[in-house]
mmCIF file of C-alpha atoms in Angstrom:
data_model
loop_
_atom_site.group_PDB
_atom_site.id
_atom_site.type_symbol
_atom_site.label_atom_id
_atom_site.label_comp_id
_atom_site.label_asym_id
_atom_site.label_seq_id
_atom_site.Cartn_x
_atom_site.Cartn_y
_atom_site.Cartn_z
ATOM 1 C CA MET Q 7 -12.803 -12.217 -1.319
ATOM 2 C CA THR Q 8 -13.003 -8.655 -0.047
ATOM 3 C CA VAL Q 9 -15.623 -6.713 -1.978
ATOM 4 C CA TYR Q 10 -15.845 -2.998 -1.395
ATOM 5 C CA ALA Q 11 -19.446 -2.787 -2.562
ATOM 6 C CA LYS Q 12 -20.461 -4.394 0.743
ATOM 7 C CA HIS Q 13 -19.191 -1.374 2.664
ATOM 8 C CA LYS Q 14 -19.237 2.373 2.216
ATOM 9 C CA PRO Q 15 -15.829 4.032 2.527
ATOM 10 C CA ASP Q 16 -15.727 6.813 5.102
ATOM 11 C CA LEU Q 17 -13.310 9.386 3.731
ATOM 12 C CA SER Q 18 -14.002 11.661 6.706
ATOM 13 C CA MET Q 19 -11.534 9.414 8.558
ATOM 14 C CA ILE Q 20 -8.768 11.212 6.649
ATOM 15 C CA GLU Q 21 -9.296 14.071 9.109
ATOM 16 C CA GLU Q 22 -8.054 11.745 11.866
ATOM 17 C CA ILE Q 23 -4.709 11.203 10.143
ATOM 18 C CA GLY Q 24 -1.672 13.145 11.316
ATOM 19 C CA GLU Q 25 1.451 13.801 9.273
ATOM 20 C CA LEU Q 26 2.220 11.158 6.642
ATOM 21 C CA ASN Q 27 5.753 10.241 5.639
ATOM 22 C CA PRO Q 28 5.725 7.803 2.694
ATOM 23 C CA GLU Q 29 9.342 8.549 1.747
ATOM 24 C CA ALA Q 30 10.563 7.030 5.018
ATOM 25 C CA GLN Q 31 8.758 3.735 4.527
ATOM 26 C CA VAL Q 32 10.560 0.564 3.469
ATOM 27 C CA VAL Q 33 8.259 -1.407 1.198
ATOM 28 C CA GLY Q 34 8.309 -5.013 0.066
ATOM 29 C CA LEU Q 35 7.790 -6.830 -3.219
ATOM 30 C CA GLY Q 36 4.057 -6.654 -3.748
ATOM 31 C CA TYR Q 37 1.786 -8.151 -6.367
ATOM 32 C CA THR Q 38 0.491 -6.416 -9.466
ATOM 33 C CA SER Q 39 0.126 -7.768 -12.974
ATOM 34 C CA ALA Q 40 2.883 -5.405 -14.124
ATOM 35 C CA ASN Q 41 5.255 -6.668 -11.431
ATOM 36 C CA TYR Q 42 4.569 -10.270 -12.414
ATOM 37 C CA LYS Q 43 5.230 -9.553 -16.094
ATOM 38 C CA LYS Q 44 8.449 -7.731 -15.226
ATOM 39 C CA VAL Q 45 9.808 -10.728 -13.328
ATOM 40 C CA LEU Q 46 8.932 -13.020 -16.245
ATOM 41 C CA SER Q 47 10.786 -10.751 -18.657
ATOM 42 C CA LEU Q 48 13.860 -10.660 -16.416
ATOM 43 C CA LEU Q 49 13.945 -14.445 -16.247
ATOM 44 C CA GLY Q 50 13.361 -15.186 -19.906
ATOM 45 C CA LYS Q 51 10.942 -17.792 -21.231
ATOM 46 C CA ASP Q 52 12.869 -20.993 -20.548
ATOM 47 C CA VAL Q 53 13.805 -20.132 -16.971
ATOM 48 C CA SER Q 54 10.404 -18.663 -16.154
ATOM 49 C CA ASP Q 55 8.614 -21.727 -17.529
ATOM 50 C CA SER Q 56 10.765 -23.952 -15.337
ATOM 51 C CA ILE Q 57 10.141 -21.842 -12.225
ATOM 52 C CA LEU Q 58 6.404 -21.575 -12.909
ATOM 53 C CA LYS Q 59 6.201 -25.338 -13.127
ATOM 54 C CA SER Q 60 8.125 -25.766 -9.878
ATOM 55 C CA VAL Q 61 5.736 -23.473 -7.960
ATOM 56 C CA LYS Q 62 2.656 -25.011 -9.607
ATOM 57 C CA ILE Q 63 1.504 -22.010 -11.647
ATOM 58 C CA ASP Q 64 -0.119 -23.383 -14.773
ATOM 59 C CA ALA Q 65 -0.289 -21.713 -18.192
ATOM 60 C CA LYS Q 66 -3.841 -20.422 -17.754
ATOM 61 C CA GLU Q 67 -3.106 -18.882 -14.348
ATOM 62 C CA SER Q 68 -0.024 -17.208 -15.764
ATOM 63 C CA THR Q 69 -1.855 -15.886 -18.834
ATOM 64 C CA ASP Q 70 -4.727 -14.542 -16.738
ATOM 65 C CA ALA Q 71 -2.257 -12.766 -14.459
ATOM 66 C CA LYS Q 72 -0.324 -11.274 -17.386
ATOM 67 C CA ASN Q 73 -3.559 -10.032 -18.950
ATOM 68 C CA ASN Q 74 -4.696 -8.695 -15.585
ATOM 69 C CA SER Q 75 -7.961 -10.596 -15.977
ATOM 70 C CA LYS Q 76 -7.485 -12.551 -12.747
ATOM 71 C CA ASP Q 77 -5.070 -12.166 -9.865
ATOM 72 C CA LEU Q 78 -2.421 -14.804 -9.428
ATOM 73 C CA ASP Q 79 -2.778 -16.807 -6.233
ATOM 74 C CA TYR Q 80 -0.745 -14.769 -3.767
ATOM 75 C CA ILE Q 81 0.934 -17.719 -2.037
ATOM 76 C CA LYS Q 82 2.099 -18.998 -5.417
ATOM 77 C CA TYR Q 83 3.304 -15.496 -6.298
ATOM 78 C CA GLU Q 84 5.409 -15.361 -3.144
ATOM 79 C CA ASN Q 85 6.941 -18.740 -3.978
ATOM 80 C CA PHE Q 86 7.540 -17.606 -7.553
ATOM 81 C CA LEU Q 87 9.324 -14.446 -6.372
ATOM 82 C CA ALA Q 88 11.561 -16.397 -4.013
ATOM 83 C CA ALA Q 89 12.588 -18.826 -6.758
ATOM 84 C CA ALA Q 90 13.029 -16.018 -9.274
ATOM 85 C CA GLN Q 91 15.232 -13.991 -6.944
ATOM 86 C CA LYS Q 92 17.407 -17.021 -6.229
ATOM 87 C CA HIS Q 93 18.067 -17.348 -9.966
ATOM 88 C CA LEU Q 94 18.517 -13.593 -10.531
ATOM 89 C CA ASP Q 95 21.030 -13.367 -7.691
ATOM 90 C CA LYS Q 96 23.487 -15.125 -9.995
ATOM 91 C CA GLU Q 97 23.141 -12.214 -12.432
ATOM 92 C CA GLY Q 98 23.394 -9.549 -9.744
ATOM 93 C CA ILE Q 99 19.765 -8.488 -10.185
ATOM 94 C CA ASN Q 100 17.714 -7.445 -7.165
ATOM 95 C CA LEU Q 101 13.971 -7.448 -7.758
ATOM 96 C CA ARG Q 102 13.567 -4.531 -5.354
ATOM 97 C CA ASP Q 103 15.316 -2.377 -7.939
ATOM 98 C CA GLU Q 104 13.312 -3.683 -10.890
ATOM 99 C CA LEU Q 105 9.604 -3.948 -10.089
ATOM 100 C CA PRO Q 106 7.617 -0.963 -11.406
ATOM 101 C CA ASP Q 107 4.672 -0.932 -8.988
ATOM 102 C CA PHE Q 108 4.052 -0.562 -5.280
ATOM 103 C CA GLY Q 109 2.044 -3.765 -5.197
ATOM 104 C CA TYR Q 110 -0.042 -5.542 -2.605
ATOM 105 C CA SER Q 111 1.481 -7.694 0.071
ATOM 106 C CA PRO Q 112 0.406 -8.061 3.703
ATOM 107 C CA TYR Q 113 3.566 -6.159 4.636
ATOM 108 C CA ASN Q 114 2.919 -3.296 2.196
ATOM 109 C CA LEU Q 115 -0.653 -2.974 3.419
ATOM 110 C CA ALA Q 116 0.715 -2.837 6.968
ATOM 111 C CA VAL Q 117 3.125 -0.076 5.892
ATOM 112 C CA VAL Q 118 0.266 2.062 4.565
ATOM 113 C CA HIS Q 119 -1.803 1.310 7.670
ATOM 114 C CA ALA Q 120 1.041 2.208 10.021
ATOM 115 C CA ASP Q 121 1.787 5.464 8.210
ATOM 116 C CA THR Q 122 -1.786 6.665 8.687
ATOM 117 C CA GLY Q 123 -1.506 6.148 12.435
ATOM 118 C CA LEU Q 124 -5.104 4.927 12.513
ATOM 119 C CA LYS Q 125 -6.260 2.002 14.613
ATOM 120 C CA GLN Q 126 -7.478 -1.016 12.674
ATOM 121 C CA PRO Q 127 -11.208 -0.252 13.075
ATOM 122 C CA ASP Q 128 -10.693 3.325 11.843
ATOM 123 C CA PHE Q 129 -8.448 2.234 8.958
ATOM 124 C CA ALA Q 130 -11.039 -0.347 7.899
ATOM 125 C CA LYS Q 131 -13.742 2.318 8.123
ATOM 126 C CA LEU Q 132 -11.671 4.626 5.914
ATOM 127 C CA LEU Q 133 -11.349 1.897 3.281
ATOM 128 C CA GLY Q 134 -14.946 0.758 3.558
ATOM 129 C CA ILE Q 135 -14.166 -2.821 4.540
ATOM 130 C CA SER Q 136 -14.801 -4.829 7.675
ATOM 131 C CA VAL Q 137 -12.152 -5.196 10.352
ATOM 132 C CA VAL Q 138 -12.271 -8.957 9.758
ATOM 133 C CA ASP Q 139 -11.447 -8.495 6.059
ATOM 134 C CA LEU Q 140 -8.643 -6.081 6.917
ATOM 135 C CA ARG Q 141 -7.112 -8.506 9.395
ATOM 136 C CA ARG Q 142 -7.249 -11.297 6.809
ATOM 137 C CA ASN Q 143 -5.486 -9.056 4.282
ATOM 138 C CA LEU Q 144 -2.848 -8.160 6.885
ATOM 139 C CA ALA Q 145 -2.270 -11.711 8.131
ATOM 140 C CA THR Q 146 1.277 -12.992 7.859
ATOM 141 C CA MET Q 147 2.093 -15.802 5.480
ATOM 142 C CA THR Q 148 2.673 -18.101 8.446
ATOM 143 C CA SER Q 149 -1.025 -17.874 9.286
ATOM 144 C CA PHE Q 150 -2.565 -19.454 6.185
ATOM 145 C CA THR Q 151 -5.868 -20.247 7.887
ATOM 146 C CA HIS Q 152 -6.518 -16.542 8.470
ATOM 147 C CA PHE Q 153 -4.867 -15.060 5.381
ATOM 148 C CA GLU Q 154 -6.800 -13.794 2.393
ATOM 149 C CA ALA Q 155 -5.093 -11.784 -0.339
ATOM 150 C CA MET Q 156 -6.458 -8.366 -1.147
ATOM 151 C CA PRO Q 157 -7.711 -8.209 -4.765
ATOM 152 C CA SER Q 158 -5.843 -5.894 -7.133
ATOM 153 C CA ASP Q 159 -8.780 -3.546 -7.648
ATOM 154 C CA THR Q 160 -9.135 -3.196 -3.883
ATOM 155 C CA TRP Q 161 -5.408 -2.511 -3.497
ATOM 156 C CA SER Q 162 -5.667 0.165 -6.201
ATOM 157 C CA TYR Q 163 -8.414 1.784 -4.158
ATOM 158 C CA VAL Q 164 -6.243 1.667 -1.019
ATOM 159 C CA LEU Q 165 -3.515 3.563 -2.874
ATOM 160 C CA THR Q 166 -6.065 6.063 -4.201
ATOM 161 C CA VAL Q 167 -7.299 6.765 -0.658
ATOM 162 C CA TYR Q 168 -3.709 6.978 0.604
ATOM 163 C CA LEU Q 169 -2.845 9.517 -2.096
ATOM 164 C CA GLN Q 170 -5.939 11.543 -1.251
ATOM 165 C CA ALA Q 171 -4.932 11.473 2.417
ATOM 166 C CA LEU Q 172 -1.452 12.713 1.501
ATOM 167 C CA LEU Q 173 -2.941 15.677 -0.358
ATOM 168 C CA VAL Q 174 -5.417 16.560 2.393
ATOM 169 C CA VAL Q 175 -2.891 16.217 5.224
ATOM 170 C CA ASP Q 176 -0.251 18.203 3.308
ATOM 171 C CA LYS Q 177 -2.744 21.018 2.715
ATOM 172 C CA ARG Q 178 -3.706 21.000 6.403
ATOM 173 C CA LEU Q 179 -0.072 21.127 7.548
ATOM 174 C CA ARG Q 180 0.797 23.917 5.107
ATOM 175 C CA LYS Q 181 -2.172 25.911 6.420
ATOM 176 C CA ARG Q 182 -1.013 25.337 9.989
ATOM 177 C CA ARG Q 183 2.578 26.330 9.202
ATOM 178 C CA THR Q 184 1.356 29.514 7.478
ATOM 179 C CA ALA Q 185 -0.654 30.494 10.565
ATOM 180 C CA GLN Q 186 2.262 29.700 12.877
ATOM 181 C CA ASN Q 187 4.617 31.812 10.729
ATOM 182 C CA ARG Q 188 2.138 34.706 10.870
ATOM 183 C CA VAL Q 189 2.063 34.541 14.671
ATOM 184 C CA PHE Q 190 5.857 34.455 14.837
ATOM 185 C CA THR Q 191 6.115 37.484 12.522
ATOM 186 C CA GLU Q 192 3.616 39.485 14.561
ATOM 187 C CA VAL Q 193 5.399 38.745 17.831
ATOM 188 C CA SER Q 194 8.937 39.272 16.510
ATOM 189 C CA THR Q 195 8.081 42.627 14.900
ATOM 190 C CA GLY Q 196 6.229 43.912 17.949
ATOM 191 C CA ARG Q 197 2.840 43.967 16.244
ATOM 192 C CA ALA Q 198 1.493 41.748 19.010
ATOM 193 C CA LEU Q 199 1.931 42.380 22.705
ATOM 194 C CA ARG Q 200 1.636 38.700 23.447
ATOM 195 C CA SER Q 201 1.578 35.472 21.509
ATOM 196 C CA PRO Q 202 -2.031 35.035 20.430
ATOM 197 C CA THR Q 203 -3.822 31.731 20.415
ATOM 198 C CA ILE Q 204 -5.081 30.892 16.956
ATOM 199 C CA GLU Q 205 -7.552 28.108 16.376
ATOM 200 C CA ILE Q 206 -6.731 26.314 13.152
ATOM 201 C CA ASP Q 207 -9.249 24.229 11.305
ATOM 202 C CA ALA Q 208 -7.757 20.917 10.119
#
C-alpha cells in the first residue's frame, strides 16, 4: 500500500507546471465511499445484494466501504460497477451522470498526471511517493501483477495538490497576462518607443 509518510511531498514542483485545463478532461468512474453508496442506492437493496454476491463482495467488505473505514478492493469495485451499469442501462441511468465524486481509478490518476504535463519522476516527487508506487497506481487493469490501487486518503491528497496547483498556476498566468497587457498599452499609446522585454517571475 502506498503510504505518504514514507516520502516528503515537494510542492515546489508546482512551479514546473504550465497551464492546467481540468474542464477539458474526460474522467472515468472512480472509487470513493460516496460513489459506492450512490450506486447501491440506485440499485436498491435486492438488486445490489445480488450483484454484490456475484462479484464476491461480502457483507463486511460492503459495510466497511460504506462507512469509509476501509477501501473496497478496487478490482471488485470495477466488476461491481460493470454489473451495476448493465442493470441500470435498462432504466436509462448512466452512472457517469450520477456519481458525486471525482474518485480514484488508474485512468483518473492518469488524467491528473497528464494535465500537469510533468514527467512521472517529477509528478511522483510532487506527490511525495516513489515512481514505483506511482506506476503501480497507474497500471492498467490488464496488468494485475503490477497494479496496486491508490488508497482513498492518498487520492484525496492528490486532489488537494492538484487544486493547489490550479490556484498557483492561475495566479501566475493572470500576473503574466497583466504584464503583457501593460506592455501592449504602452506600445499602442506611444508611451514606449519599442516593445520592452519584461522578465516575469512565475
